[in-house]
Short mmCIF file of C-alpha atoms and ligand atoms in Angstrom, two decimals:
data_model
loop_
_atom_site.label_atom_id
_atom_site.label_comp_id
_atom_site.label_asym_id
_atom_site.label_seq_id
_atom_site.Cartn_x
_atom_site.Cartn_y
_atom_site.Cartn_z
CA MET A 481 1.30 13.62 -18.67
CA ASN A 482 2.70 10.13 -18.11
CA LEU A 483 2.64 9.88 -14.31
CA ARG A 484 4.98 7.01 -13.54
CA ILE A 485 5.35 7.47 -9.78
CA PRO A 486 4.15 4.82 -7.33
CA GLY A 487 1.05 6.82 -6.32
CA PRO A 488 -0.94 8.93 -6.62
CA VAL A 489 -1.76 7.34 -9.95
CA THR A 490 -3.63 8.48 -13.05
CA ILE A 491 -7.38 8.18 -12.52
CA PRO A 492 -9.58 6.72 -15.30
CA GLU A 493 -11.98 9.21 -16.92
CA ASP A 494 -15.17 7.57 -15.62
CA ILE A 495 -13.88 7.76 -12.06
CA LEU A 496 -12.93 11.41 -12.57
CA ASP A 497 -16.43 12.07 -13.93
CA ILE A 498 -18.23 10.47 -11.01
CA MET A 499 -16.51 12.91 -8.66
CA ASP A 500 -18.02 15.80 -10.63
CA HIS A 501 -21.16 15.27 -8.64
CA GLN A 502 -22.90 17.46 -6.04
CA MET A 503 -22.34 16.94 -2.30
CA ILE A 504 -24.85 14.84 -0.38
CA ASP A 505 -25.77 14.66 3.29
CA HIS A 506 -23.08 12.47 4.82
CA ARG A 507 -25.60 11.55 7.54
CA GLY A 508 -28.30 10.60 5.04
CA PRO A 509 -29.39 7.35 3.33
CA GLN A 510 -27.56 8.01 0.04
CA PHE A 511 -24.19 8.19 1.77
CA ALA A 512 -25.02 5.14 3.90
CA ALA A 513 -25.72 3.12 0.74
CA ILE A 514 -22.41 4.20 -0.85
CA GLN A 515 -20.43 3.36 2.27
CA GLU A 516 -22.16 0.00 2.67
CA ARG A 517 -21.33 -0.94 -0.93
CA ILE A 518 -17.71 0.19 -0.54
CA VAL A 519 -17.25 -1.89 2.62
CA LYS A 520 -18.84 -4.96 1.02
CA ASN A 521 -16.65 -4.66 -2.08
CA LEU A 522 -13.54 -3.99 -0.02
CA LYS A 523 -14.19 -7.23 1.89
CA THR A 524 -14.17 -9.09 -1.42
CA SER A 525 -11.03 -7.25 -2.56
CA PHE A 526 -9.24 -7.94 0.72
CA GLN A 527 -10.45 -11.58 0.57
CA THR A 528 -11.74 -11.25 4.11
CA LYS A 529 -14.75 -11.60 6.38
CA ASN A 530 -13.06 -9.33 8.92
CA ASP A 531 -14.36 -5.86 9.67
CA ILE A 532 -13.38 -3.12 7.27
CA LEU A 533 -13.02 0.47 8.47
CA LEU A 534 -12.42 3.60 6.43
CA PHE A 535 -10.71 6.79 7.54
CA THR A 536 -10.54 10.08 5.72
CA SER A 537 -6.75 10.33 5.78
CA SER A 538 -3.72 9.29 3.81
CA GLY A 539 -2.34 5.77 4.20
CA THR A 540 -0.20 6.82 7.14
CA GLY A 541 -3.39 7.68 9.03
CA GLY A 542 -4.57 4.10 8.52
CA LEU A 543 -1.22 2.84 9.82
CA GLU A 544 -1.37 5.21 12.78
CA SER A 545 -4.85 3.89 13.58
CA ALA A 546 -3.44 0.34 13.60
CA VAL A 547 -0.72 1.33 16.04
CA VAL A 548 -2.80 3.40 18.47
CA ASN A 549 -5.59 0.81 18.59
CA THR A 550 -3.50 -2.29 19.25
CA ILE A 551 -0.13 -1.34 20.79
CA SER A 552 0.07 -0.04 24.38
CA PRO A 553 3.08 1.86 25.72
CA GLY A 554 5.79 -0.64 26.66
CA ASP A 555 4.43 -3.47 24.46
CA SER A 556 7.10 -5.51 22.68
CA VAL A 557 6.93 -4.95 18.94
CA LEU A 558 8.97 -6.69 16.24
CA ALA A 559 9.39 -4.61 13.09
CA PHE A 560 10.85 -6.28 9.99
CA VAL A 561 12.47 -3.45 8.07
CA ALA A 562 13.98 -3.39 4.56
CA GLY A 563 13.48 0.19 3.39
CA GLU A 564 12.02 3.61 4.09
CA PHE A 565 8.40 2.54 4.65
CA GLY A 566 9.46 -0.25 6.99
CA GLU A 567 11.44 2.38 8.93
CA ARG A 568 8.41 4.65 9.00
CA ILE A 569 5.96 2.22 10.60
CA ALA A 570 8.63 1.19 13.13
CA ARG A 571 9.07 4.89 14.01
CA LEU A 572 5.31 5.30 14.25
CA ALA A 573 5.03 2.46 16.79
CA ALA A 574 7.97 3.85 18.79
CA THR A 575 6.37 7.33 18.77
CA TYR A 576 3.42 5.93 20.71
CA GLY A 577 5.63 4.14 23.24
CA GLY A 578 5.93 0.67 21.68
CA SER A 579 9.15 -1.08 22.64
CA VAL A 580 10.24 -1.67 19.06
CA ASN A 581 12.91 -4.18 18.08
CA LYS A 582 13.87 -3.48 14.47
CA ILE A 583 15.05 -6.48 12.50
CA LYS A 584 16.82 -4.97 9.51
CA PHE A 585 17.35 -6.46 6.10
CA GLU A 586 19.45 -4.81 3.43
CA ASN A 587 17.53 -2.43 1.16
CA GLY A 588 16.57 -4.38 -1.94
CA GLN A 589 16.44 -7.73 -0.16
CA GLY A 590 13.27 -9.69 0.59
CA ILE A 591 12.32 -10.31 4.23
CA ASP A 592 13.34 -13.88 5.05
CA SER A 593 10.43 -15.78 6.61
CA GLU A 594 12.77 -18.23 8.40
CA ARG A 595 14.36 -15.27 10.18
CA VAL A 596 10.85 -14.06 11.07
CA ALA A 597 10.07 -17.46 12.64
CA GLN A 598 13.39 -17.43 14.55
CA GLU A 599 12.94 -13.89 15.88
CA LEU A 600 9.46 -14.74 17.13
CA LYS A 601 10.75 -17.88 18.85
CA ASN A 602 13.40 -15.71 20.54
CA ALA A 603 10.83 -13.13 21.64
CA PRO A 604 7.75 -15.00 22.93
CA ASN A 605 6.33 -11.85 24.56
CA THR A 606 5.95 -10.01 21.25
CA ARG A 607 2.57 -8.27 21.11
CA ALA A 608 2.69 -6.92 17.56
CA VAL A 609 4.59 -7.64 14.34
CA LEU A 610 5.02 -4.93 11.70
CA VAL A 611 5.61 -5.82 8.06
CA THR A 612 5.52 -3.77 4.86
CA HIS A 613 4.11 -5.91 2.05
CA ASN A 614 5.37 -3.85 -0.87
CA GLU A 615 8.41 -1.75 0.10
CA THR A 616 7.76 1.13 -2.30
CA SER A 617 11.20 2.64 -1.69
CA THR A 618 13.09 -0.41 -3.02
CA GLY A 619 10.64 -2.04 -5.45
CA ILE A 620 10.50 -5.21 -3.38
CA MET A 621 7.33 -7.20 -2.73
CA HIS A 622 8.06 -9.18 0.42
CA PRO A 623 6.82 -12.79 0.53
CA LEU A 624 3.80 -12.04 2.70
CA ARG A 625 2.26 -15.47 2.57
CA GLU A 626 5.44 -17.07 3.99
CA ILE A 627 6.00 -14.26 6.48
CA ALA A 628 2.42 -14.51 7.77
CA HIS A 629 2.78 -18.28 8.03
CA ALA A 630 5.95 -17.84 10.10
CA VAL A 631 4.15 -15.39 12.40
CA ARG A 632 1.05 -17.55 12.84
CA ALA A 633 3.08 -20.70 13.48
CA ASN A 634 5.17 -19.07 16.20
CA SER A 635 3.19 -16.32 17.85
CA ASP A 636 -0.15 -14.94 18.88
CA ALA A 637 1.04 -11.37 18.22
CA VAL A 638 -1.09 -9.00 16.16
CA LEU A 639 0.26 -9.02 12.60
CA ILE A 640 -0.02 -5.51 11.17
CA VAL A 641 0.73 -5.23 7.46
CA ASP A 642 1.36 -2.03 5.53
CA GLY A 643 -0.33 -2.92 2.26
CA VAL A 644 -0.65 0.71 1.19
CA SER A 645 1.04 0.13 -2.18
CA SER A 646 0.57 -3.64 -2.52
CA MET A 647 -3.15 -4.21 -2.32
CA LEU A 648 -4.59 -5.21 -5.73
CA THR A 649 -1.14 -5.52 -7.31
CA ALA A 650 -0.67 -9.06 -5.95
CA ASP A 651 -2.55 -11.73 -4.06
CA ALA A 652 -3.07 -10.99 -0.36
CA GLN A 653 -5.40 -13.47 1.32
CA ILE A 654 -6.15 -11.74 4.58
CA ASP A 655 -8.16 -14.52 6.19
CA ASN A 656 -6.37 -17.57 4.76
CA TRP A 657 -2.95 -16.17 5.63
CA GLY A 658 -3.94 -14.89 9.09
CA ILE A 659 -3.29 -11.18 8.66
CA ASP A 660 -4.78 -9.22 11.56
CA VAL A 661 -4.60 -5.71 10.19
CA MET A 662 -4.10 -4.83 6.52
CA VAL A 663 -3.92 -1.16 5.57
CA SER A 664 -4.23 0.40 2.11
CA ALA A 665 -4.95 3.84 0.67
CA SER A 666 -7.17 5.17 -2.10
CA GLN A 667 -4.44 6.80 -4.22
CA LYS A 668 -2.54 3.57 -4.91
CA ALA A 669 -3.76 0.66 -7.07
CA TRP A 670 -7.40 1.60 -6.34
CA ALA A 671 -6.74 4.52 -8.75
CA CYS A 672 -8.69 7.10 -6.79
CA PRO A 673 -7.53 10.44 -5.43
CA PRO A 674 -5.68 10.50 -2.11
CA GLY A 675 -7.93 10.88 0.93
CA VAL A 676 -9.24 7.54 2.15
CA ALA A 677 -7.37 4.87 4.11
CA MET A 678 -9.00 1.46 4.42
CA LEU A 679 -8.15 -1.39 6.70
CA SER A 680 -9.26 -4.85 7.72
CA ILE A 681 -9.34 -5.82 11.39
CA SER A 682 -9.38 -9.42 12.69
CA GLU A 683 -10.84 -10.78 15.94
CA ARG A 684 -7.32 -10.95 17.37
CA ALA A 685 -6.79 -7.27 16.55
CA TRP A 686 -10.13 -6.35 18.15
CA LYS A 687 -9.07 -8.24 21.31
CA ALA A 688 -5.83 -6.26 21.39
CA ASN A 689 -7.92 -3.14 20.85
CA ALA A 690 -10.09 -3.91 23.88
CA ASN A 691 -6.99 -3.87 26.12
CA CYS A 692 -5.08 -1.09 24.36
CA LYS A 693 -4.15 1.84 26.63
CA THR A 694 -2.84 4.25 24.01
CA PRO A 695 -4.87 7.48 23.85
CA ARG A 696 -6.67 8.09 20.57
CA TYR A 697 -9.51 10.20 19.28
CA TYR A 698 -9.88 10.69 15.50
CA PHE A 699 -8.56 7.20 14.76
CA ASP A 700 -10.52 5.29 17.40
CA TRP A 701 -11.61 1.98 15.84
CA SER A 702 -14.58 1.09 18.04
CA GLU A 703 -16.06 4.58 17.71
CA THR A 704 -15.63 4.34 13.92
CA ARG A 705 -17.27 0.91 13.86
CA ASN A 706 -20.23 2.20 15.91
CA TRP A 707 -20.80 4.96 13.36
CA LEU A 708 -20.33 2.57 10.45
CA GLU A 709 -23.15 0.42 11.83
CA LYS A 710 -25.36 3.53 11.57
CA GLY A 711 -24.22 4.08 7.98
CA GLN A 712 -22.09 7.05 8.92
CA THR A 713 -18.58 8.15 9.85
CA PRO A 714 -17.77 9.91 13.15
CA PHE A 715 -16.39 12.93 11.30
CA THR A 716 -16.98 14.44 7.86
CA PRO A 717 -15.72 12.00 5.21
CA ALA A 718 -14.02 12.88 1.91
CA VAL A 719 -17.36 12.45 0.10
CA SER A 720 -15.98 12.84 -3.44
CA VAL A 721 -13.32 10.21 -2.82
CA TYR A 722 -16.08 7.87 -1.62
CA TYR A 723 -17.86 8.40 -4.97
CA ALA A 724 -14.61 7.49 -6.72
CA LEU A 725 -13.88 4.46 -4.56
CA ASP A 726 -17.41 3.16 -5.00
CA LEU A 727 -17.06 3.09 -8.78
CA ALA A 728 -13.44 1.93 -8.75
CA LEU A 729 -14.37 -1.12 -6.64
CA GLN A 730 -17.23 -2.03 -8.96
CA LYS A 731 -14.84 -1.87 -11.92
CA ILE A 732 -12.17 -3.91 -10.12
CA LEU A 733 -14.60 -6.67 -9.17
CA ALA A 734 -16.15 -6.69 -12.65
CA GLU A 735 -12.67 -7.32 -14.07
CA GLY A 736 -12.00 -9.98 -11.39
CA LEU A 737 -9.38 -9.94 -8.65
CA GLN A 738 -7.16 -12.58 -10.25
CA GLN A 739 -7.25 -10.67 -13.53
CA VAL A 740 -6.26 -7.47 -11.73
CA PHE A 741 -3.29 -9.23 -10.07
CA GLU A 742 -2.25 -10.77 -13.40
CA ARG A 743 -2.53 -7.45 -15.19
CA HIS A 744 -0.19 -5.89 -12.63
CA ALA A 745 2.28 -8.78 -12.98
CA ARG A 746 2.23 -8.45 -16.76
CA ILE A 747 2.84 -4.69 -16.73
CA ALA A 748 5.62 -5.09 -14.15
CA ALA A 749 7.34 -7.73 -16.31
CA LEU A 750 7.09 -5.44 -19.34
CA THR A 751 8.66 -2.63 -17.30
CA ARG A 752 11.61 -4.78 -16.27
CA GLN A 753 12.12 -6.04 -19.80
CA GLN A 754 12.06 -2.55 -21.34
CA ALA A 755 14.35 -1.16 -18.66
CA LYS A 756 16.93 -3.90 -19.16
CA THR A 757 16.86 -3.39 -22.92
CA LEU A 758 18.00 0.19 -22.30
CA GLY A 759 20.82 -0.89 -19.98
CA PHE A 760 19.15 -0.34 -16.60
CA ARG A 761 19.85 -2.83 -13.80
CA MET A 762 17.39 -3.94 -11.16
CA PHE A 763 18.12 -2.33 -7.79
CA GLY A 764 16.92 -5.22 -5.66
CA ASP A 765 16.58 -8.99 -5.69
CA GLU A 766 14.58 -9.74 -8.81
CA ARG A 767 12.97 -12.81 -7.23
CA TYR A 768 10.96 -10.35 -5.15
CA ALA A 769 10.40 -7.75 -7.86
CA SER A 770 7.31 -5.70 -7.10
CA ASN A 771 4.22 -5.61 -9.29
CA ALA A 772 3.65 -1.99 -8.19
CA VAL A 773 6.97 -0.22 -8.74
CA THR A 774 10.33 -1.03 -10.33
CA ALA A 775 13.51 0.37 -8.78
CA LEU A 776 16.43 0.66 -11.20
CA PHE A 777 20.09 1.64 -11.37
CA ALA A 778 20.65 3.80 -14.44
CA PRO A 779 23.16 2.71 -17.09
CA GLU A 780 26.82 3.52 -16.29
CA GLY A 781 27.56 7.25 -16.32
CA VAL A 782 23.92 8.41 -16.37
CA ASP A 783 22.90 10.85 -13.64
CA THR A 784 19.47 9.72 -12.39
CA GLU A 785 18.39 13.21 -11.30
CA ALA A 786 19.33 14.75 -14.67
CA LEU A 787 17.41 11.93 -16.36
CA ARG A 788 14.31 12.59 -14.25
CA LYS A 789 14.57 16.33 -14.91
CA ALA A 790 14.81 15.85 -18.68
CA ALA A 791 11.89 13.39 -18.60
CA ARG A 792 9.72 15.91 -16.76
CA GLU A 793 10.70 18.96 -18.80
CA ASP A 794 10.99 17.50 -22.28
CA TYR A 795 8.53 14.59 -22.27
CA ASP A 796 6.01 15.35 -19.50
CA LEU A 797 7.07 12.02 -18.05
CA ILE A 798 7.21 11.91 -14.26
CA ILE A 799 9.43 9.20 -12.77
CA GLY A 800 10.09 8.56 -9.08
CA GLY A 801 13.53 9.05 -7.56
CA GLY A 802 15.30 7.26 -4.72
CA GLN A 803 14.25 7.84 -1.13
CA GLY A 804 16.48 8.09 1.96
CA PRO A 805 19.91 6.53 1.33
CA MET A 806 18.84 5.65 -2.24
CA ARG A 807 18.29 9.31 -3.18
CA GLY A 808 20.17 10.15 -6.38
CA LYS A 809 21.16 6.50 -6.87
CA ILE A 810 18.06 4.93 -8.44
CA ILE A 811 14.91 5.73 -10.34
CA ARG A 812 11.54 4.19 -9.53
CA VAL A 813 8.95 3.58 -12.21
CA GLY A 814 5.42 3.21 -10.85
CA HIS A 815 2.99 0.82 -12.56
CA LEU A 816 0.07 0.36 -10.22
CA GLY A 817 -3.53 1.11 -11.09
CA TRP A 818 -5.02 0.94 -14.58
CA VAL A 819 -1.68 1.13 -16.42
CA LYS A 820 -1.64 0.18 -20.07
CA GLU A 821 1.22 -1.35 -22.08
CA ALA A 822 1.37 1.89 -24.07
CA ASP A 823 2.10 3.89 -20.89
CA ILE A 824 5.18 1.75 -20.24
CA ASN A 825 6.24 1.71 -23.91
CA ASP A 826 5.95 5.52 -24.07
CA CYS A 827 7.86 5.89 -20.83
CA PHE A 828 10.85 3.88 -22.07
CA ALA A 829 10.72 5.38 -25.55
CA ALA A 830 11.18 8.80 -23.92
CA ILE A 831 13.93 7.49 -21.62
CA GLY A 832 15.64 5.96 -24.67
CA HIS A 833 15.67 9.35 -26.42
CA ILE A 834 17.08 11.05 -23.33
CA LEU A 835 19.83 8.43 -23.00
CA GLU A 836 20.77 8.90 -26.67
CA LYS A 837 21.23 12.62 -26.02
CA VAL A 838 23.23 12.33 -22.79
CA THR A 839 25.50 9.56 -24.08
CA ALA A 840 25.99 11.13 -27.53
N1 PLP B 1824 3.47 2.76 3.10
C1 PLP B 1824 3.83 2.51 1.84
C2 PLP B 1824 4.34 1.16 1.49
C3 PLP B 1824 3.72 3.51 0.87
O1 PLP B 1824 4.08 3.27 -0.39
C4 PLP B 1824 3.23 4.78 1.24
C5 PLP B 1824 3.15 5.88 0.26
O2 PLP B 1824 3.83 5.89 -0.73
C6 PLP B 1824 2.87 4.98 2.57
C7 PLP B 1824 2.99 3.95 3.48
C8 PLP B 1824 2.38 6.29 3.03
O3 PLP B 1824 1.14 6.55 2.52
P1 PLP B 1824 0.55 8.03 2.53
O4 PLP B 1824 1.53 8.90 1.82
O5 PLP B 1824 -0.77 7.84 1.84
O6 PLP B 1824 0.38 8.43 3.95
#
């Protein structure tokens, strides 16, 4: 199968093999050593000295933890939204009583950092800022460095970034750029199964946490940190996913972070080039084209859902579709994780054959 969705992604054989390993005592020294190594290697991958916490959950659990640990009911929150995942985190904050002001950008556009600066100047009481680094629904990688700079220059609000699908696909310098909370998830570019959310937490975020009145239990940060210091997790972790993540991180750091970013950029460029050759058009502003997923309008007269169906049934090729208002209008080709040139070449060779049939 050629799994070209933006996560979960195909897992390399050695990572699959390491999961074929007996359970261990999650309160014993072996688990503590694995967790310690994962946290250390995640700090390097996140380019941070901040605390790293892990939760056995999907990425949304990590995002929920960020909200319930830093935003109290009634707090002013600015959410910069340019797609479905931006909408989702804004909804999450509102669910827990945040007073959320959504600043919307058109789907397919990049978030404008000058607008971010202006909105923060207009709202000096803002307690938290929500940004999605890679908007998986539109194939846009927002300019996080500039956005973070605009936030830090104009506000002391906690900057919470959804990096679920961006981490590893592009540079994200948590400490240098002043990102307070960065959230990712194991099934994305880390190329592990779903099941573990990871996040970095700055001093500023811990301060907000100390004053945060929102009730929480499973996702309580300070409780999780206390257990981490003992080499454990408060609740039973997804042990097999920890095995996977441990090896994946060692492989990533052996390759080198810059090399991993460059590999993603190269594969993304190949995807765009192959797509255009077949008559596809980029959905969004190409200046912000994502290294993780490419969103495309099909050539004139081609039904995207029929194309996806034929790809699945005739070529075992699984391509993402549009989400929300983009449903039925675009396709999304995922290329995060250990994707090879051949995976992209095969994907577009199959799409080429399908197009020949439907336009014949
Ligand atoms: N945020 C972004 C940008 C995503 O791409 C995704 C998943 O695709 C999520 C959040 C949600 O993650 P999960 O499905 O792991 O909860």
